[in-house]
Amino acid sequence: MRPFNNLCHLAIFAALSVALLACSSTPTYNPTTVPFEIDKERLAVDKVKTVVIAHVNLGGISRKYLEKEAPRIDADVRGYLKENGFKVLPQRDFQQHWNTAVRAYGNPVDPSSGKTNMKSFVQIMESVRDQMAGNKGLDAFIFTDLVELQVAFNGSLKHLARWDGVSRKPFLQGPGSSVAADFDWNMLAAAASLQVNIYDMELKLLFSGRGGIDATEAIDTRSSTGRYTRRRHILESEDNIMEGIHLAFHPFIEMEDWPGNP
């Protein structure tokens, strides 16, 4: 009977090991994950293989300090798309046709308010689409907007901020290495996310998603009252950038550890 008992024990141990392994590989659920939009039926019929990343925003002008980082983020997006089998046309192709259309229809973005005149925007995009139609098999336009939100580092004893699928600890900036005891953790700080919108050649929305990247403000350790200040080097963590990109493109490109609802 002893061999049978040993076999039973081994079987139970193996079953428990598998269960524990399954639990450990399950990503942590984050309720702030942004619901995506995806046209599965259209994507099933018209496969997207060749894309171009627009150099302009879909939702208006980003903050100047974010706009400076946009080319670097777009380069990471380009690399991520290529890794996943997409052909990415040079951004200069889109930019050239965009500039030509702007001369014809006028700039759709009001520089004083940052708002976009959607009528002009659509006219320009139709012109760009017509010029690029059939260009090396182009299937879709990808807009990558860097947007800014307000978050609070008041989650748990670790003072985590959670937004758009990510959890981040506060960054300290200044000569000190500690935070005042009476610091108001409910105070809001600026944080950046990546908004992705993908349109087909008929300018119909195929996909929309958003993923958090990192806070753009840090706790100012020089302040006795406690405040946030602009970080000297924003979006400097490549890991955080890539996490934001993975979140923003899911499930157009499946994210392995998606933290949202199945």
C-alpha atoms as an extended CHARMM CRD file, in Angstrom:
* protein
*
       262  EXT
         1         1  MET       CA              0.0000000000        0.0000000000        0.0000000000  PROA      1               0.0000000000
         2         2  ARG       CA              2.9190000000        2.3130000000        0.6300000000  PROA      2               0.0000000000
         3         3  PRO       CA              3.8100000000        2.7150000000       -3.0730000000  PROA      3               0.0000000000
         4         4  PHE       CA              0.1860000000        3.6090000000       -3.7640000000  PROA      4               0.0000000000
         5         5  ASN       CA              0.2350000000        6.2350000000       -1.0000000000  PROA      5               0.0000000000
         6         6  ASN       CA              3.4780000000        7.6610000000       -2.3500000000  PROA      6               0.0000000000
         7         7  LEU       CA              1.9730000000        7.8810000000       -5.8120000000  PROA      7               0.0000000000
         8         8  CYS       CA             -1.0490000000        9.6420000000       -4.3550000000  PROA      8               0.0000000000
         9         9  HSD       CA              1.1630000000       12.1140000000       -2.5450000000  PROA      9               0.0000000000
        10        10  LEU       CA              3.1530000000       12.7780000000       -5.7130000000  PROA      10              0.0000000000
        11        11  ALA       CA             -0.0210000000       13.2850000000       -7.7280000000  PROA      11              0.0000000000
        12        12  ILE       CA             -1.4170000000       15.7170000000       -5.1630000000  PROA      12              0.0000000000
        13        13  PHE       CA              1.9060000000       17.5730000000       -5.0100000000  PROA      13              0.0000000000
        14        14  ALA       CA              2.0280000000       17.8200000000       -8.8110000000  PROA      14              0.0000000000
        15        15  ALA       CA             -1.5360000000       19.1140000000       -8.9710000000  PROA      15              0.0000000000
        16        16  LEU       CA             -0.8100000000       21.7490000000       -6.3340000000  PROA      16              0.0000000000
        17        17  SER       CA              2.3660000000       22.7920000000       -8.1580000000  PROA      17              0.0000000000
        18        18  VAL       CA              0.4590000000       23.2810000000      -11.4010000000  PROA      18              0.0000000000
        19        19  ALA       CA             -2.2110000000       25.2960000000       -9.6000000000  PROA      19              0.0000000000
        20        20  LEU       CA              0.3680000000       27.5020000000       -7.9050000000  PROA      20              0.0000000000
        21        21  LEU       CA              2.2200000000       28.0090000000      -11.1800000000  PROA      21              0.0000000000
        22        22  ALA       CA             -1.0220000000       29.0460000000      -12.8820000000  PROA      22              0.0000000000
        23        23  CYS       CA             -1.7540000000       31.5410000000      -10.1160000000  PROA      23              0.0000000000
        24        24  SER       CA              1.7460000000       32.9950000000      -10.1940000000  PROA      24              0.0000000000
        25        25  SER       CA              1.5760000000       33.5620000000      -13.9750000000  PROA      25              0.0000000000
        26        26  THR       CA             -1.7540000000       35.3950000000      -13.7870000000  PROA      26              0.0000000000
        27        27  PRO       CA             -1.2340000000       39.1650000000      -14.2690000000  PROA      27              0.0000000000
        28        28  THR       CA             -2.3700000000       41.4930000000      -11.4940000000  PROA      28              0.0000000000
        29        29  TYR       CA             -5.7600000000       42.9800000000      -12.2910000000  PROA      29              0.0000000000
        30        30  ASN       CA             -5.7500000000       46.7630000000      -12.6200000000  PROA      30              0.0000000000
        31        31  PRO       CA             -9.2420000000       48.3400000000      -12.6260000000  PROA      31              0.0000000000
        32        32  THR       CA             -7.9320000000       51.5200000000      -14.2580000000  PROA      32              0.0000000000
        33        33  THR       CA             -7.2580000000       49.7300000000      -17.5520000000  PROA      33              0.0000000000
        34        34  VAL       CA             -8.9700000000       51.7230000000      -20.3060000000  PROA      34              0.0000000000
        35        35  PRO       CA            -11.6730000000       49.8890000000      -22.3080000000  PROA      35              0.0000000000
        36        36  PHE       CA            -10.4970000000       49.5330000000      -25.9050000000  PROA      36              0.0000000000
        37        37  GLU       CA            -12.5060000000       49.7920000000      -29.1140000000  PROA      37              0.0000000000
        38        38  ILE       CA            -11.8580000000       47.3150000000      -31.8990000000  PROA      38              0.0000000000
        39        39  ASP       CA            -13.7050000000       46.4890000000      -35.1140000000  PROA      39              0.0000000000
        40        40  LYS       CA            -13.0450000000       42.7460000000      -35.2060000000  PROA      40              0.0000000000
        41        41  GLU       CA            -15.2970000000       42.1060000000      -38.1800000000  PROA      41              0.0000000000
        42        42  ARG       CA            -13.5800000000       44.6970000000      -40.3370000000  PROA      42              0.0000000000
        43        43  LEU       CA            -10.1220000000       43.5490000000      -39.2620000000  PROA      43              0.0000000000
        44        44  ALA       CA            -11.0360000000       39.9540000000      -40.0840000000  PROA      44              0.0000000000
        45        45  VAL       CA            -11.9570000000       40.9300000000      -43.6390000000  PROA      45              0.0000000000
        46        46  ASP       CA             -9.2690000000       43.5400000000      -44.3050000000  PROA      46              0.0000000000
        47        47  LYS       CA             -6.0130000000       42.4180000000      -42.7430000000  PROA      47              0.0000000000
        48        48  VAL       CA             -3.7260000000       45.2500000000      -41.6560000000  PROA      48              0.0000000000
        49        49  LYS       CA             -0.1560000000       44.5330000000      -42.7080000000  PROA      49              0.0000000000
        50        50  THR       CA              1.3150000000       47.8640000000      -43.8290000000  PROA      50              0.0000000000
        51        51  VAL       CA              0.9080000000       51.0190000000      -41.7350000000  PROA      51              0.0000000000
        52        52  VAL       CA              2.2330000000       54.5300000000      -41.3550000000  PROA      52              0.0000000000
        53        53  ILE       CA              2.5500000000       56.4700000000      -38.0870000000  PROA      53              0.0000000000
        54        54  ALA       CA              1.2040000000       60.0100000000      -38.3100000000  PROA      54              0.0000000000
        55        55  HSD       CA              3.4590000000       62.7800000000      -37.0170000000  PROA      55              0.0000000000
        56        56  VAL       CA              0.4090000000       64.7850000000      -35.8810000000  PROA      56              0.0000000000
        57        57  ASN       CA             -2.0370000000       64.2140000000      -33.0530000000  PROA      57              0.0000000000
        58        58  LEU       CA             -5.6240000000       63.2040000000      -33.5680000000  PROA      58              0.0000000000
        59        59  GLY       CA             -6.8530000000       64.9720000000      -30.4430000000  PROA      59              0.0000000000
        60        60  GLY       CA             -5.0730000000       68.3190000000      -30.5850000000  PROA      60              0.0000000000
        61        61  ILE       CA             -1.6700000000       69.5660000000      -29.4780000000  PROA      61              0.0000000000
        62        62  SER       CA              0.2520000000       67.7840000000      -26.7020000000  PROA      62              0.0000000000
        63        63  ARG       CA              2.0110000000       69.7660000000      -24.0020000000  PROA      63              0.0000000000
        64        64  LYS       CA              5.2890000000       71.1660000000      -25.3670000000  PROA      64              0.0000000000
        65        65  TYR       CA              7.4200000000       69.0100000000      -23.0650000000  PROA      65              0.0000000000
        66        66  LEU       CA              5.5070000000       65.9170000000      -24.2310000000  PROA      66              0.0000000000
        67        67  GLU       CA              5.6350000000       66.9650000000      -27.8710000000  PROA      67              0.0000000000
        68        68  LYS       CA              9.4360000000       66.9590000000      -27.6340000000  PROA      68              0.0000000000
        69        69  GLU       CA              9.3270000000       63.2940000000      -26.6230000000  PROA      69              0.0000000000
        70        70  ALA       CA              6.8940000000       62.2510000000      -29.3820000000  PROA      70              0.0000000000
        71        71  PRO       CA              9.5410000000       61.2850000000      -32.0080000000  PROA      71              0.0000000000
        72        72  ARG       CA             11.2610000000       59.0190000000      -29.4750000000  PROA      72              0.0000000000
        73        73  ILE       CA              7.9810000000       57.3480000000      -28.5120000000  PROA      73              0.0000000000
        74        74  ASP       CA              7.0510000000       56.9370000000      -32.1850000000  PROA      74              0.0000000000
        75        75  ALA       CA             10.3970000000       55.2160000000      -32.7650000000  PROA      75              0.0000000000
        76        76  ASP       CA              9.5530000000       52.7300000000      -30.0000000000  PROA      76              0.0000000000
        77        77  VAL       CA              6.0810000000       52.2160000000      -31.5000000000  PROA      77              0.0000000000
        78        78  ARG       CA              7.6590000000       51.6040000000      -34.9060000000  PROA      78              0.0000000000
        79        79  GLY       CA              9.9700000000       48.9840000000      -33.4050000000  PROA      79              0.0000000000
        80        80  TYR       CA              7.0790000000       47.2820000000      -31.5960000000  PROA      80              0.0000000000
        81        81  LEU       CA              5.0120000000       47.1090000000      -34.7780000000  PROA      81              0.0000000000
        82        82  LYS       CA              7.9080000000       45.6630000000      -36.7750000000  PROA      82              0.0000000000
        83        83  GLU       CA              8.5720000000       43.0640000000      -34.0580000000  PROA      83              0.0000000000
        84        84  ASN       CA              4.9730000000       41.9470000000      -34.4900000000  PROA      84              0.0000000000
        85        85  GLY       CA              5.1770000000       41.5070000000      -38.2460000000  PROA      85              0.0000000000
        86        86  PHE       CA              3.8990000000       44.8570000000      -39.5390000000  PROA      86              0.0000000000
        87        87  LYS       CA              5.5410000000       46.8190000000      -42.3260000000  PROA      87              0.0000000000
        88        88  VAL       CA              5.9060000000       50.4660000000      -41.2620000000  PROA      88              0.0000000000
        89        89  LEU       CA              6.3010000000       53.0580000000      -44.0050000000  PROA      89              0.0000000000
        90        90  PRO       CA              8.5580000000       56.0820000000      -43.3890000000  PROA      90              0.0000000000
        91        91  GLN       CA              6.8120000000       58.8260000000      -41.4440000000  PROA      91              0.0000000000
        92        92  ARG       CA              8.2180000000       61.4220000000      -43.8330000000  PROA      92              0.0000000000
        93        93  ASP       CA              5.8690000000       60.0840000000      -46.5490000000  PROA      93              0.0000000000
        94        94  PHE       CA              2.8580000000       60.9940000000      -44.4310000000  PROA      94              0.0000000000
        95        95  GLN       CA              4.4140000000       64.3070000000      -43.3550000000  PROA      95              0.0000000000
        96        96  GLN       CA              5.1040000000       65.4000000000      -46.9220000000  PROA      96              0.0000000000
        97        97  HSD       CA              1.5190000000       64.7970000000      -48.0620000000  PROA      97              0.0000000000
        98        98  TRP       CA              0.1410000000       66.3200000000      -44.8390000000  PROA      98              0.0000000000
        99        99  ASN       CA              2.0950000000       69.5430000000      -45.3500000000  PROA      99              0.0000000000
       100       100  THR       CA              0.8860000000       69.7950000000      -48.9440000000  PROA      100             0.0000000000
       101       101  ALA       CA             -2.7370000000       69.3750000000      -47.8360000000  PROA      101             0.0000000000
       102       102  VAL       CA             -2.3310000000       71.9360000000      -45.0260000000  PROA      102             0.0000000000
       103       103  ARG       CA             -1.2330000000       74.5160000000      -47.6000000000  PROA      103             0.0000000000
       104       104  ALA       CA             -4.4520000000       73.8070000000      -49.4910000000  PROA      104             0.0000000000
       105       105  TYR       CA             -6.9280000000       73.5910000000      -46.6050000000  PROA      105             0.0000000000
       106       106  GLY       CA             -5.2120000000       75.4590000000      -43.7630000000  PROA      106             0.0000000000
       107       107  ASN       CA             -3.8900000000       74.2300000000      -40.4270000000  PROA      107             0.0000000000
       108       108  PRO       CA             -6.6870000000       72.3180000000      -38.6500000000  PROA      108             0.0000000000
       109       109  VAL       CA             -5.2080000000       73.0030000000      -35.1960000000  PROA      109             0.0000000000
       110       110  ASP       CA             -5.7910000000       76.3430000000      -33.4850000000  PROA      110             0.0000000000
       111       111  PRO       CA             -2.3770000000       77.1780000000      -31.9510000000  PROA      111             0.0000000000
       112       112  SER       CA             -3.9190000000       79.3830000000      -29.2560000000  PROA      112             0.0000000000
       113       113  SER       CA             -6.4220000000       76.8160000000      -27.9310000000  PROA      113             0.0000000000
       114       114  GLY       CA             -4.8500000000       73.5870000000      -29.1740000000  PROA      114             0.0000000000
       115       115  LYS       CA             -8.2490000000       72.4440000000      -30.4520000000  PROA      115             0.0000000000
       116       116  THR       CA             -8.6740000000       70.6940000000      -33.7800000000  PROA      116             0.0000000000
       117       117  ASN       CA            -11.1270000000       71.7470000000      -36.4820000000  PROA      117             0.0000000000
       118       118  MET       CA            -12.3540000000       68.2770000000      -37.4050000000  PROA      118             0.0000000000
       119       119  LYS       CA            -13.8600000000       69.4160000000      -40.7250000000  PROA      119             0.0000000000
       120       120  SER       CA            -10.4660000000       70.6540000000      -41.9310000000  PROA      120             0.0000000000
       121       121  PHE       CA             -8.7570000000       67.6340000000      -40.3760000000  PROA      121             0.0000000000
       122       122  VAL       CA            -10.9590000000       65.2270000000      -42.3470000000  PROA      122             0.0000000000
       123       123  GLN       CA            -10.3700000000       67.1690000000      -45.5970000000  PROA      123             0.0000000000
       124       124  ILE       CA             -6.6210000000       66.9730000000      -45.0550000000  PROA      124             0.0000000000
       125       125  MET       CA             -6.7280000000       63.2730000000      -44.1650000000  PROA      125             0.0000000000
       126       126  GLU       CA             -8.7990000000       62.5220000000      -47.2710000000  PROA      126             0.0000000000
       127       127  SER       CA             -6.1900000000       64.2990000000      -49.3680000000  PROA      127             0.0000000000
       128       128  VAL       CA             -3.3460000000       62.4160000000      -47.6580000000  PROA      128             0.0000000000
       129       129  ARG       CA             -5.2270000000       59.1370000000      -48.0990000000  PROA      129             0.0000000000
       130       130  ASP       CA             -5.7790000000       59.7860000000      -51.8110000000  PROA      130             0.0000000000
       131       131  GLN       CA             -2.0920000000       60.5880000000      -52.3010000000  PROA      131             0.0000000000
       132       132  MET       CA             -0.9080000000       57.5360000000      -50.3740000000  PROA      132             0.0000000000
       133       133  ALA       CA             -3.5240000000       55.0590000000      -51.6600000000  PROA      133             0.0000000000
       134       134  GLY       CA             -1.7750000000       52.1260000000      -53.2230000000  PROA      134             0.0000000000
       135       135  ASN       CA              1.5570000000       53.3280000000      -51.8530000000  PROA      135             0.0000000000
       136       136  LYS       CA              3.3780000000       50.0730000000      -51.1220000000  PROA      136             0.0000000000
       137       137  GLY       CA              0.1340000000       48.4460000000      -50.0370000000  PROA      137             0.0000000000
       138       138  LEU       CA             -0.7050000000       50.8770000000      -47.2250000000  PROA      138             0.0000000000
       139       139  ASP       CA             -3.5550000000       49.5240000000      -45.0920000000  PROA      139             0.0000000000
       140       140  ALA       CA             -3.9050000000       51.9010000000      -42.1460000000  PROA      140             0.0000000000
       141       141  PHE       CA             -2.9270000000       55.1590000000      -40.4600000000  PROA      141             0.0000000000
       142       142  ILE       CA             -1.8070000000       55.0830000000      -36.8150000000  PROA      142             0.0000000000
       143       143  PHE       CA             -2.1260000000       58.1420000000      -34.5730000000  PROA      143             0.0000000000
       144       144  THR       CA             -0.0700000000       58.1560000000      -31.3780000000  PROA      144             0.0000000000
       145       145  ASP       CA             -1.0830000000       60.9940000000      -29.0440000000  PROA      145             0.0000000000
       146       146  LEU       CA              0.7880000000       61.6810000000      -25.8130000000  PROA      146             0.0000000000
       147       147  VAL       CA             -1.9200000000       62.8350000000      -23.4010000000  PROA      147             0.0000000000
       148       148  GLU       CA             -1.6630000000       64.1040000000      -19.8400000000  PROA      148             0.0000000000
       149       149  LEU       CA             -3.8940000000       63.2490000000      -16.8940000000  PROA      149             0.0000000000
       150       150  GLN       CA             -4.0440000000       64.1070000000      -13.1850000000  PROA      150             0.0000000000
       151       151  VAL       CA             -3.3400000000       61.2850000000      -10.7140000000  PROA      151             0.0000000000
       152       152  ALA       CA             -2.8710000000       60.8920000000       -6.9510000000  PROA      152             0.0000000000
       153       153  PHE       CA             -0.1760000000       58.7760000000       -5.2830000000  PROA      153             0.0000000000
       154       154  ASN       CA             -2.5180000000       57.6620000000       -2.5410000000  PROA      154             0.0000000000
       155       155  GLY       CA             -2.8290000000       53.9590000000       -3.2460000000  PROA      155             0.0000000000
       156       156  SER       CA             -1.7390000000       51.7150000000       -0.3350000000  PROA      156             0.0000000000
       157       157  LEU       CA              1.1950000000       52.3030000000        2.0190000000  PROA      157             0.0000000000
       158       158  LYS       CA              3.5460000000       52.2970000000       -0.9880000000  PROA      158             0.0000000000
       159       159  HSD       CA              1.8270000000       55.4740000000       -2.2800000000  PROA      159             0.0000000000
       160       160  LEU       CA              1.0730000000       54.1170000000       -5.7200000000  PROA      160             0.0000000000
       161       161  ALA       CA             -0.6970000000       56.0320000000       -8.4540000000  PROA      161             0.0000000000
       162       162  ARG       CA             -2.8350000000       53.8780000000      -10.7460000000  PROA      162             0.0000000000
       163       163  TRP       CA             -4.0870000000       55.0430000000      -14.1290000000  PROA      163             0.0000000000
       164       164  ASP       CA             -4.6530000000       53.5830000000      -17.5940000000  PROA      164             0.0000000000
       165       165  GLY       CA             -3.5130000000       50.1170000000      -16.5790000000  PROA      165             0.0000000000
       166       166  VAL       CA             -0.2550000000       50.9920000000      -14.7810000000  PROA      166             0.0000000000
       167       167  SER       CA              0.9000000000       51.4360000000      -11.1760000000  PROA      167             0.0000000000
       168       168  ARG       CA              3.7330000000       53.8440000000      -10.4400000000  PROA      168             0.0000000000
       169       169  LYS       CA              5.5660000000       54.9970000000       -7.3190000000  PROA      169             0.0000000000
       170       170  PRO       CA              6.2530000000       58.7300000000       -6.8290000000  PROA      170             0.0000000000
       171       171  PHE       CA              9.5570000000       60.1720000000       -7.9840000000  PROA      171             0.0000000000
       172       172  LEU       CA             11.5690000000       62.4320000000       -5.6730000000  PROA      172             0.0000000000
       173       173  GLN       CA             13.4180000000       65.4250000000       -7.0670000000  PROA      173             0.0000000000
       174       174  GLY       CA             15.7470000000       67.6730000000       -5.1070000000  PROA      174             0.0000000000
       175       175  PRO       CA             18.5440000000       67.4570000000       -2.5310000000  PROA      175             0.0000000000
       176       176  GLY       CA             16.6220000000       65.3990000000        0.0170000000  PROA      176             0.0000000000
       177       177  SER       CA             15.6110000000       61.7500000000       -0.0110000000  PROA      177             0.0000000000
       178       178  SER       CA             12.5030000000       61.8760000000        2.1650000000  PROA      178             0.0000000000
       179       179  VAL       CA              8.9740000000       63.2760000000        2.0510000000  PROA      179             0.0000000000
       180       180  ALA       CA              7.5140000000       65.6010000000        4.6890000000  PROA      180             0.0000000000
       181       181  ALA       CA              5.4070000000       63.7480000000        7.2740000000  PROA      181             0.0000000000
       182       182  ASP       CA              2.3800000000       65.9290000000        6.5420000000  PROA      182             0.0000000000
       183       183  PHE       CA              2.6340000000       65.6300000000        2.7380000000  PROA      183             0.0000000000
       184       184  ASP       CA             -0.8310000000       65.5980000000        1.1550000000  PROA      184             0.0000000000
       185       185  TRP       CA             -0.9130000000       62.3290000000       -0.8030000000  PROA      185             0.0000000000
       186       186  ASN       CA             -4.3050000000       63.2280000000       -2.2420000000  PROA      186             0.0000000000
       187       187  MET       CA             -2.7390000000       66.1460000000       -4.1170000000  PROA      187             0.0000000000
       188       188  LEU       CA             -2.8580000000       65.5750000000       -7.8800000000  PROA      188             0.0000000000
       189       189  ALA       CA              0.2130000000       65.1980000000      -10.0810000000  PROA      189             0.0000000000
       190       190  ALA       CA              0.5420000000       65.1850000000      -13.8830000000  PROA      190             0.0000000000
       191       191  ALA       CA              1.0400000000       61.8460000000      -15.6340000000  PROA      191             0.0000000000
       192       192  ALA       CA              1.3910000000       60.8420000000      -19.2830000000  PROA      192             0.0000000000
       193       193  SER       CA             -0.3790000000       58.1510000000      -21.3000000000  PROA      193             0.0000000000
       194       194  LEU       CA             -0.2160000000       56.9810000000      -24.9010000000  PROA      194             0.0000000000
       195       195  GLN       CA             -3.4690000000       57.1450000000      -26.8840000000  PROA      195             0.0000000000
       196       196  VAL       CA             -3.5020000000       55.0230000000      -30.0560000000  PROA      196             0.0000000000
       197       197  ASN       CA             -6.0900000000       55.3100000000      -32.8470000000  PROA      197             0.0000000000
       198       198  ILE       CA             -5.9200000000       53.2600000000      -36.0420000000  PROA      198             0.0000000000
       199       199  TYR       CA             -7.9030000000       54.1350000000      -39.1950000000  PROA      199             0.0000000000
       200       200  ASP       CA             -8.2090000000       52.1660000000      -42.4020000000  PROA      200             0.0000000000
       201       201  MET       CA             -7.9840000000       53.5860000000      -45.9170000000  PROA      201             0.0000000000
       202       202  GLU       CA            -11.6600000000       54.5540000000      -45.8030000000  PROA      202             0.0000000000
       203       203  LEU       CA            -10.7940000000       56.5450000000      -42.6590000000  PROA      203             0.0000000000
       204       204  LYS       CA            -12.9780000000       54.3110000000      -40.5130000000  PROA      204             0.0000000000
       205       205  LEU       CA            -11.8420000000       53.5800000000      -36.9630000000  PROA      205             0.0000000000
       206       206  LEU       CA            -10.4020000000       50.0930000000      -36.6010000000  PROA      206             0.0000000000
       207       207  PHE       CA             -8.9740000000       50.3630000000      -33.1090000000  PROA      207             0.0000000000
       208       208  SER       CA             -8.6060000000       52.7460000000      -30.1860000000  PROA      208             0.0000000000
       209       209  GLY       CA             -6.6680000000       52.0890000000      -26.9790000000  PROA      209             0.0000000000
       210       210  ARG       CA             -4.7020000000       53.8550000000      -24.2650000000  PROA      210             0.0000000000
       211       211  GLY       CA             -1.9160000000       52.9050000000      -21.8770000000  PROA      211             0.0000000000
       212       212  GLY       CA             -0.2780000000       54.7490000000      -18.9950000000  PROA      212             0.0000000000
       213       213  ILE       CA              3.4380000000       55.5490000000      -19.1470000000  PROA      213             0.0000000000
       214       214  ASP       CA              4.7640000000       57.5880000000      -16.2260000000  PROA      214             0.0000000000
       215       215  ALA       CA              4.2730000000       60.6570000000      -14.0570000000  PROA      215             0.0000000000
       216       216  THR       CA              5.6770000000       63.8690000000      -15.5200000000  PROA      216             0.0000000000
       217       217  GLU       CA              5.8700000000       65.5200000000      -12.0970000000  PROA      217             0.0000000000
       218       218  ALA       CA              7.9080000000       64.6130000000       -9.0260000000  PROA      218             0.0000000000
       219       219  ILE       CA              7.7260000000       65.4500000000       -5.3300000000  PROA      219             0.0000000000
       220       220  ASP       CA              9.8700000000       68.5160000000       -4.7060000000  PROA      220             0.0000000000
       221       221  THR       CA             12.0350000000       67.6300000000       -1.7040000000  PROA      221             0.0000000000
       222       222  ARG       CA             13.1420000000       71.2750000000       -1.4150000000  PROA      222             0.0000000000
       223       223  SER       CA              9.6290000000       72.3290000000       -0.4970000000  PROA      223             0.0000000000
       224       224  SER       CA              8.8640000000       72.4220000000        3.2300000000  PROA      224             0.0000000000
       225       225  THR       CA              5.1060000000       72.4780000000        2.5970000000  PROA      225             0.0000000000
       226       226  GLY       CA              5.2010000000       69.6720000000        0.0440000000  PROA      226             0.0000000000
       227       227  ARG       CA              4.4200000000       70.1160000000       -3.6510000000  PROA      227             0.0000000000
       228       228  TYR       CA              4.9520000000       68.6090000000       -7.0870000000  PROA      228             0.0000000000
       229       229  THR       CA              7.3100000000       69.9980000000       -9.7000000000  PROA      229             0.0000000000
       230       230  ARG       CA              8.0200000000       69.1620000000      -13.3450000000  PROA      230             0.0000000000
       231       231  ARG       CA             10.5160000000       66.3340000000      -13.7040000000  PROA      231             0.0000000000
       232       232  ARG       CA             13.8000000000       67.3550000000      -15.2790000000  PROA      232             0.0000000000
       233       233  HSD       CA             13.8450000000       64.2110000000      -17.4270000000  PROA      233             0.0000000000
       234       234  ILE       CA             10.3930000000       62.9660000000      -18.3260000000  PROA      234             0.0000000000
       235       235  LEU       CA              9.5170000000       59.5520000000      -19.7390000000  PROA      235             0.0000000000
       236       236  GLU       CA             13.0700000000       58.3650000000      -19.1650000000  PROA      236             0.0000000000
       237       237  SER       CA             12.2250000000       54.7520000000      -18.2650000000  PROA      237             0.0000000000
       238       238  GLU       CA             12.2320000000       52.6090000000      -21.3960000000  PROA      238             0.0000000000
       239       239  ASP       CA             10.4610000000       49.8160000000      -19.4890000000  PROA      239             0.0000000000
       240       240  ASN       CA              7.6000000000       52.1640000000      -18.5540000000  PROA      240             0.0000000000
       241       241  ILE       CA              7.3480000000       53.4210000000      -22.1300000000  PROA      241             0.0000000000
       242       242  MET       CA              7.1450000000       49.8960000000      -23.5150000000  PROA      242             0.0000000000
       243       243  GLU       CA              4.5220000000       48.9050000000      -20.9390000000  PROA      243             0.0000000000
       244       244  GLY       CA              2.4300000000       51.8710000000      -22.0380000000  PROA      244             0.0000000000
       245       245  ILE       CA              2.8160000000       50.9070000000      -25.7000000000  PROA      245             0.0000000000
       246       246  HSD       CA              1.8200000000       47.2930000000      -25.0130000000  PROA      246             0.0000000000
       247       247  LEU       CA             -1.2570000000       48.4590000000      -23.0850000000  PROA      247             0.0000000000
       248       248  ALA       CA             -2.2610000000       50.9980000000      -25.7200000000  PROA      248             0.0000000000
       249       249  PHE       CA             -2.1460000000       48.4540000000      -28.5820000000  PROA      249             0.0000000000
       250       250  HSD       CA             -3.9050000000       45.5630000000      -26.8260000000  PROA      250             0.0000000000
       251       251  PRO       CA             -5.6750000000       43.5730000000      -28.2710000000  PROA      251             0.0000000000
       252       252  PHE       CA             -4.7900000000       44.8370000000      -31.7620000000  PROA      252             0.0000000000
       253       253  ILE       CA             -1.4660000000       43.3450000000      -30.7320000000  PROA      253             0.0000000000
       254       254  GLU       CA             -2.0160000000       40.9000000000      -27.8820000000  PROA      254             0.0000000000
       255       255  MET       CA             -0.3150000000       41.8690000000      -24.6040000000  PROA      255             0.0000000000
       256       256  GLU       CA              0.9130000000       38.7950000000      -22.7550000000  PROA      256             0.0000000000
       257       257  ASP       CA              0.2290000000       40.1340000000      -19.2460000000  PROA      257             0.0000000000
       258       258  TRP       CA             -2.8730000000       42.2030000000      -19.9750000000  PROA      258             0.0000000000
       259       259  PRO       CA             -4.0440000000       43.5590000000      -16.5710000000  PROA      259             0.0000000000
       260       260  GLY       CA             -7.6270000000       44.3130000000      -17.6180000000  PROA      260             0.0000000000
       261       261  ASN       CA            -10.7520000000       42.1690000000      -17.7240000000  PROA      261             0.0000000000
       262       262  PRO       CA            -10.3840000000       39.0420000000      -19.8840000000  PROA      262             0.0000000000
